[in-house]
Short mmCIF file of C-alpha atoms in Angstrom, two decimals:
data_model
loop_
_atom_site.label_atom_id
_atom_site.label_comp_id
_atom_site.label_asym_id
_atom_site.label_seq_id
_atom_site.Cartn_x
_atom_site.Cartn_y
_atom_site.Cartn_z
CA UNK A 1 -13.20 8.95 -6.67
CA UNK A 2 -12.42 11.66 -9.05
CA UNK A 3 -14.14 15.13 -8.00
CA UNK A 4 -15.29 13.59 -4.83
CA UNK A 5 -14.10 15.12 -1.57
CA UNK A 6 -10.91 13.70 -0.54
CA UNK A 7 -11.20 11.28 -3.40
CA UNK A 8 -14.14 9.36 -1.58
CA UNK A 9 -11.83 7.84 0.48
CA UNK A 10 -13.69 7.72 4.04
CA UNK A 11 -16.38 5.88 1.81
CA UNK A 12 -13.80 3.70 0.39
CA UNK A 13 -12.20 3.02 4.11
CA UNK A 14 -15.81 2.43 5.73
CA UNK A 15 -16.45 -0.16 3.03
CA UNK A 16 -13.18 -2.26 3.09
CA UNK A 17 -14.09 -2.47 6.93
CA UNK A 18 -17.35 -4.01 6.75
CA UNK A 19 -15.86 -6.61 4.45
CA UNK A 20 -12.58 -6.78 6.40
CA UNK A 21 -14.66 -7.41 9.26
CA UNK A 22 -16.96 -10.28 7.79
CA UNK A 23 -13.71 -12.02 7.14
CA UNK A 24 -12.91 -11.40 3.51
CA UNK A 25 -9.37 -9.90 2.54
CA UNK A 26 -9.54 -6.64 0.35
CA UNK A 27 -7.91 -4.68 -2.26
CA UNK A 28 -9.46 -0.81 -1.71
CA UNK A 29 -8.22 1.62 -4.25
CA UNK A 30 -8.13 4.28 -1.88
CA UNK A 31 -4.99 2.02 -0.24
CA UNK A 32 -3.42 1.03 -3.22
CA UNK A 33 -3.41 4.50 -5.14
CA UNK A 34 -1.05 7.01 -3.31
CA UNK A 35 -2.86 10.17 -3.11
CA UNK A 36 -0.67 12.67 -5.97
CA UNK A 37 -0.62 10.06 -8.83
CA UNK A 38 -2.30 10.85 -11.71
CA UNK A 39 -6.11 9.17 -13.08
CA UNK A 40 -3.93 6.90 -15.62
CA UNK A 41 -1.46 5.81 -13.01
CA UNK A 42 -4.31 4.92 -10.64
CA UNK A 43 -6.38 3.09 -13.07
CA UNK A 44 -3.29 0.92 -13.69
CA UNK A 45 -2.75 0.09 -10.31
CA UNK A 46 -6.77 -0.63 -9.95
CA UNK A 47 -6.59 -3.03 -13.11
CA UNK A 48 -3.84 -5.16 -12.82
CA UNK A 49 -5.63 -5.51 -8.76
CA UNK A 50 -8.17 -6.67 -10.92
CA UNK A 51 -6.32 -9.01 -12.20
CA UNK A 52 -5.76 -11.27 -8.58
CA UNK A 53 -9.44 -10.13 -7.56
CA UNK A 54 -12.21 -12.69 -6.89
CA UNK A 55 -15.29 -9.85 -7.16
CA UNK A 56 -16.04 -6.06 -7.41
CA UNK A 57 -17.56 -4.68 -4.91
CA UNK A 58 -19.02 -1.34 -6.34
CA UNK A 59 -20.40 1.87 -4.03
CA UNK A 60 -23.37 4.53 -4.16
CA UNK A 61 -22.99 6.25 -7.38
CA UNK A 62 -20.08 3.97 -8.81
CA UNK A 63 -21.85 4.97 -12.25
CA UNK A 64 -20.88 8.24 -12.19
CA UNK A 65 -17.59 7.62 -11.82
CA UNK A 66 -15.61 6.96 -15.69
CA UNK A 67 -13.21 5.17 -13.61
CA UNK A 68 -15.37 2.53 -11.81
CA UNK A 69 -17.27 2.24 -15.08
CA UNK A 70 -14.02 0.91 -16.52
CA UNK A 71 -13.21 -1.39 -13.37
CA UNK A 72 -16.77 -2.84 -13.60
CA UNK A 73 -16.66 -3.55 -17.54
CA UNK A 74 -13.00 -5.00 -17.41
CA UNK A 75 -14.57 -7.39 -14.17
CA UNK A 76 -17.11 -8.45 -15.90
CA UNK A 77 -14.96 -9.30 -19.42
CA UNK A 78 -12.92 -11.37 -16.54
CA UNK A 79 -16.33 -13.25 -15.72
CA UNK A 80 -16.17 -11.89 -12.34
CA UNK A 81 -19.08 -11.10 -9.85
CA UNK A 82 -19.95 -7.29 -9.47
CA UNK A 83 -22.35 -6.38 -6.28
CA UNK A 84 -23.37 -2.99 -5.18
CA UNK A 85 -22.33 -3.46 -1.42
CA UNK A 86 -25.55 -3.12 0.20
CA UNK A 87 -26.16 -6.43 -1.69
CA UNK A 88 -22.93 -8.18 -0.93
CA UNK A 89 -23.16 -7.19 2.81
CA UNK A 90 -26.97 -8.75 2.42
CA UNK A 91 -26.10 -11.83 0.82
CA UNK A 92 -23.44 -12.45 3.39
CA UNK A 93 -25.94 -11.84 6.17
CA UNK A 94 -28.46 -14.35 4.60
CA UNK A 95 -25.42 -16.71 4.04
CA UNK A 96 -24.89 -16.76 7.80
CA UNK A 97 -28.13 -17.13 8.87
CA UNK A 98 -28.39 -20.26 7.21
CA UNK A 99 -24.88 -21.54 8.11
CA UNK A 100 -26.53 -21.09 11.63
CA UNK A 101 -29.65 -22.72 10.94
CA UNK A 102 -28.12 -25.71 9.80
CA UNK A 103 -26.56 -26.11 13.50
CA UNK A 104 -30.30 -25.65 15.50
#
C-alpha cells in the first residue's frame, strides 16, 4: 500500500467485495489500518489479523510491496493458504460449477 495512490485502497475495497460478495467474511487492511498511523503500527494491526485469518488473499504486484512480503511469509510460517486473487476468485468459480453439476 505504501507509495501507492491513496494507499491502494480502491484496489483493496474492490477486492474485499468480490469476496464479500461470494460469501466469505474479510479482514481488508485498508479497513483495519486508519489512514495517519504509521508502517509499524499498520503492520501490527495486519499481523495479529493474521493471526484469526483462514487465507491470504494477495493483489497485482503484492511483491513489491515490503509489507505484503512480510504478511505472505508470516501466512505461510502459520501453514496458511496464499492465492493471488485472480486464482481464488477462479477456484471459487470452478467450485460452484461443480456444486451445480452435482444437482443436474
Amino acid at each position: 500500500m505504501t507509495g501507492l495512490p491513496d494507499y491502494n485502497r480502491a484496489a483493496f475495497h474492490a477486492a474485499a467485495a468480490r469476496i464479500r460478495a461470494a460469501g466469505h467474511e474479510v479482514l481488508n487492511p485498508a479497513e483495519l489500518c486508519p489512514p495517519g498511523i504509521s508502517w509499524e503500527e499498520a503492520m501490527a494491526i495486519d499481523l495479529a489479523a493474521l493471526d484469526t485469518a483462514e487465507g491470504v488473499i494477495t493483489l497485482p504486484g503484492w511483491e513489491r510491496s515490503r509489507g505484503a512480503r512480510i504478511e505472505v511469509q508470516r501466512a505461510r510460517q502459520q501453514g496458511l493458504p496464499v492465492h493471488a486473487l485472480r486464482h481464488w476468485l477462479q477456484m471459487r468459480h470452478d467450485a460452484r460449477s461443480a456444486q451445480e453439476l452435482e444437482y443436474d
